[in-house]
């Protein structure tokens, strides 16, 4: 049985950070031009959502209020510009769900949801990257709507992949989204069965992360993945006990 979702000790309270944000960005909030008022309402009314920003601005024993302000402004401005609040399933054809490329399934050992990204399904240069990015946003949105404050693990299934599958643009978009547009959402990234030919590429990708976040990129194989995802939630081909694939 999975362990409970870990609780995080913060160095400031949600109430204190919320008050500071509303004072610091009073002009933007009151004018309603740069931020979506529905996002502000969620930030002010749902403690678990506001907590995500607090956690993202904390590293070790330090809480950086200015960093918190920066990420709040980045996220809220981006959300308004991209109409993130309004994204929904009816914006995508059924093929985006049927192709089984990006989807939630299973929970890790801390009971965090796992967002699976099956990289072999993608074909660099043949995708509508803007639509794929929008679909990724939808999945992030679904989590903060249904489970605000709860982090996710992202499993990159790299089996049967080559240079023609790994699109730097999409991977960089995922990383930037998690760092700047969905602060506090990511628990870690799990890279499963990375082919030798792509190892240099992933070293480059890892370098895009802030130093304090690079430890959140974990490489795993059939023997080590069960340290993160229970065997009864994984197919046999990945070191688990299930007959079915992901």
PDB file of C-alpha atoms in Angstrom, residues 25-133:
ATOM      1  CA  UNK A  25       0.523  43.294  -7.043  1.00  0.00           C
ATOM      2  CA  UNK A  26      -2.457  45.420  -5.993  1.00  0.00           C
ATOM      3  CA  UNK A  27      -2.385  47.467  -9.216  1.00  0.00           C
ATOM      4  CA  UNK A  28      -2.335  44.436 -11.536  1.00  0.00           C
ATOM      5  CA  UNK A  29      -5.029  42.645  -9.524  1.00  0.00           C
ATOM      6  CA  UNK A  30      -7.368  45.636  -9.296  1.00  0.00           C
ATOM      7  CA  UNK A  31      -7.045  46.638 -12.937  1.00  0.00           C
ATOM      8  CA  UNK A  32      -7.731  43.095 -14.144  1.00  0.00           C
ATOM      9  CA  UNK A  33      -5.801  43.490 -17.386  1.00  0.00           C
ATOM     10  CA  UNK A  34      -2.738  41.336 -16.732  1.00  0.00           C
ATOM     11  CA  UNK A  35      -4.267  38.596 -14.583  1.00  0.00           C
ATOM     12  CA  UNK A  36      -7.402  36.496 -14.946  1.00  0.00           C
ATOM     13  CA  UNK A  37      -9.645  37.360 -12.005  1.00  0.00           C
ATOM     14  CA  UNK A  38     -10.642  33.693 -11.724  1.00  0.00           C
ATOM     15  CA  UNK A  39      -7.007  32.727 -11.151  1.00  0.00           C
ATOM     16  CA  UNK A  40      -6.712  35.379  -8.465  1.00  0.00           C
ATOM     17  CA  UNK A  41      -9.907  34.130  -6.840  1.00  0.00           C
ATOM     18  CA  UNK A  42      -8.496  30.594  -6.747  1.00  0.00           C
ATOM     19  CA  UNK A  43      -5.208  31.852  -5.281  1.00  0.00           C
ATOM     20  CA  UNK A  44      -7.066  33.807  -2.595  1.00  0.00           C
ATOM     21  CA  UNK A  45      -9.614  31.150  -1.699  1.00  0.00           C
ATOM     22  CA  UNK A  46      -7.913  27.762  -2.098  1.00  0.00           C
ATOM     23  CA  UNK A  47      -5.101  27.375   0.408  1.00  0.00           C
ATOM     24  CA  UNK A  48      -3.671  24.283  -1.279  1.00  0.00           C
ATOM     25  CA  UNK A  49      -3.242  26.173  -4.542  1.00  0.00           C
ATOM     26  CA  UNK A  50      -1.539  29.140  -2.868  1.00  0.00           C
ATOM     27  CA  UNK A  51       0.699  26.683  -1.012  1.00  0.00           C
ATOM     28  CA  UNK A  52       2.183  25.551  -4.331  1.00  0.00           C
ATOM     29  CA  UNK A  53       3.698  29.016  -4.811  1.00  0.00           C
ATOM     30  CA  UNK A  54       5.007  29.068  -1.236  1.00  0.00           C
ATOM     31  CA  UNK A  55       6.754  25.718  -1.672  1.00  0.00           C
ATOM     32  CA  UNK A  56       8.267  26.745  -4.993  1.00  0.00           C
ATOM     33  CA  UNK A  57       9.872  29.795  -3.377  1.00  0.00           C
ATOM     34  CA  UNK A  58      11.401  27.760  -0.584  1.00  0.00           C
ATOM     35  CA  UNK A  59      14.703  25.928  -0.833  1.00  0.00           C
ATOM     36  CA  UNK A  60      16.152  24.188   2.164  1.00  0.00           C
ATOM     37  CA  UNK A  61      15.847  26.510   5.133  1.00  0.00           C
ATOM     38  CA  UNK A  62      15.301  29.634   3.066  1.00  0.00           C
ATOM     39  CA  UNK A  63      12.073  31.212   1.863  1.00  0.00           C
ATOM     40  CA  UNK A  64      12.683  33.772  -0.882  1.00  0.00           C
ATOM     41  CA  UNK A  65       9.710  36.133  -1.006  1.00  0.00           C
ATOM     42  CA  UNK A  66      11.022  37.911  -4.104  1.00  0.00           C
ATOM     43  CA  UNK A  67      11.286  34.575  -5.887  1.00  0.00           C
ATOM     44  CA  UNK A  68       7.722  33.881  -4.831  1.00  0.00           C
ATOM     45  CA  UNK A  69       6.597  37.207  -6.285  1.00  0.00           C
ATOM     46  CA  UNK A  70       8.465  36.500  -9.519  1.00  0.00           C
ATOM     47  CA  UNK A  71       6.861  33.093 -10.024  1.00  0.00           C
ATOM     48  CA  UNK A  72       3.419  34.369  -9.087  1.00  0.00           C
ATOM     49  CA  UNK A  73       3.652  37.129 -11.688  1.00  0.00           C
ATOM     50  CA  UNK A  74       5.107  34.799 -14.331  1.00  0.00           C
ATOM     51  CA  UNK A  75       2.380  32.215 -13.781  1.00  0.00           C
ATOM     52  CA  UNK A  76      -0.545  34.628 -13.619  1.00  0.00           C
ATOM     53  CA  UNK A  77       0.576  36.659 -16.634  1.00  0.00           C
ATOM     54  CA  UNK A  78       1.124  33.519 -18.702  1.00  0.00           C
ATOM     55  CA  UNK A  79      -2.220  32.050 -17.640  1.00  0.00           C
ATOM     56  CA  UNK A  80      -4.071  35.176 -18.753  1.00  0.00           C
ATOM     57  CA  UNK A  81      -2.235  35.340 -22.087  1.00  0.00           C
ATOM     58  CA  UNK A  82      -2.907  31.662 -22.831  1.00  0.00           C
ATOM     59  CA  UNK A  83      -6.458  31.403 -21.442  1.00  0.00           C
ATOM     60  CA  UNK A  84      -5.299  28.522 -19.282  1.00  0.00           C
ATOM     61  CA  UNK A  85      -8.329  28.690 -17.018  1.00  0.00           C
ATOM     62  CA  UNK A  86     -10.673  27.850 -19.904  1.00  0.00           C
ATOM     63  CA  UNK A  87      -8.837  24.859 -21.325  1.00  0.00           C
ATOM     64  CA  UNK A  88     -11.004  21.725 -21.408  1.00  0.00           C
ATOM     65  CA  UNK A  89     -11.353  18.333 -23.053  1.00  0.00           C
ATOM     66  CA  UNK A  90     -13.657  19.649 -25.794  1.00  0.00           C
ATOM     67  CA  UNK A  91     -10.717  21.591 -27.220  1.00  0.00           C
ATOM     68  CA  UNK A  92      -9.057  18.370 -28.427  1.00  0.00           C
ATOM     69  CA  UNK A  93     -10.028  15.675 -30.933  1.00  0.00           C
ATOM     70  CA  UNK A  94     -10.500  12.177 -29.523  1.00  0.00           C
ATOM     71  CA  UNK A  95      -7.237  11.120 -31.177  1.00  0.00           C
ATOM     72  CA  UNK A  96      -5.274  13.073 -28.561  1.00  0.00           C
ATOM     73  CA  UNK A  97      -6.671  10.795 -25.881  1.00  0.00           C
ATOM     74  CA  UNK A  98      -6.685   7.615 -27.962  1.00  0.00           C
ATOM     75  CA  UNK A  99      -3.034   7.787 -29.024  1.00  0.00           C
ATOM     76  CA  UNK A 100      -1.974   7.116 -25.429  1.00  0.00           C
ATOM     77  CA  UNK A 101       0.979   9.506 -25.465  1.00  0.00           C
ATOM     78  CA  UNK A 102       0.369  11.732 -22.411  1.00  0.00           C
ATOM     79  CA  UNK A 103      -1.952  10.462 -19.691  1.00  0.00           C
ATOM     80  CA  UNK A 104      -2.353   9.953 -15.963  1.00  0.00           C
ATOM     81  CA  UNK A 105      -2.167   6.400 -14.703  1.00  0.00           C
ATOM     82  CA  UNK A 106      -1.019   4.942 -11.378  1.00  0.00           C
ATOM     83  CA  UNK A 107       0.457   6.543  -8.259  1.00  0.00           C
ATOM     84  CA  UNK A 108       4.010   6.492  -6.978  1.00  0.00           C
ATOM     85  CA  UNK A 109       5.190   5.206  -3.592  1.00  0.00           C
ATOM     86  CA  UNK A 110       4.171   8.539  -2.005  1.00  0.00           C
ATOM     87  CA  UNK A 111       0.688   8.284  -3.532  1.00  0.00           C
ATOM     88  CA  UNK A 112       1.372  11.095  -6.002  1.00  0.00           C
ATOM     89  CA  UNK A 113      -0.278  10.767  -9.419  1.00  0.00           C
ATOM     90  CA  UNK A 114       1.968   9.716 -12.283  1.00  0.00           C
ATOM     91  CA  UNK A 115       1.747  11.564 -15.599  1.00  0.00           C
ATOM     92  CA  UNK A 116       3.047   9.178 -18.263  1.00  0.00           C
ATOM     93  CA  UNK A 117       4.767  10.493 -21.390  1.00  0.00           C
ATOM     94  CA  UNK A 118       5.358   7.743 -23.944  1.00  0.00           C
ATOM     95  CA  UNK A 119       8.102   9.285 -26.054  1.00  0.00           C
ATOM     96  CA  UNK A 120       8.137   6.653 -28.817  1.00  0.00           C
ATOM     97  CA  UNK A 121       4.649   7.804 -29.851  1.00  0.00           C
ATOM     98  CA  UNK A 122       5.984  11.234 -30.863  1.00  0.00           C
ATOM     99  CA  UNK A 123       7.693  11.875 -34.176  1.00  0.00           C
ATOM    100  CA  UNK A 124       9.852  14.976 -34.325  1.00  0.00           C
ATOM    101  CA  UNK A 125       8.918  17.284 -37.166  1.00  0.00           C
ATOM    102  CA  UNK A 126       5.593  15.546 -37.801  1.00  0.00           C
ATOM    103  CA  UNK A 127       3.649  16.814 -34.787  1.00  0.00           C
ATOM    104  CA  UNK A 128       1.506  19.908 -34.386  1.00  0.00           C
ATOM    105  CA  UNK A 129       3.678  21.079 -31.510  1.00  0.00           C
ATOM    106  CA  UNK A 130       1.373  23.912 -30.480  1.00  0.00           C
ATOM    107  CA  UNK A 131      -1.548  21.499 -30.149  1.00  0.00           C
ATOM    108  CA  UNK A 132       0.595  19.000 -28.241  1.00  0.00           C
ATOM    109  CA  UNK A 133       1.726  21.771 -25.886  1.00  0.00           C
TER     110      UNK A 133
END
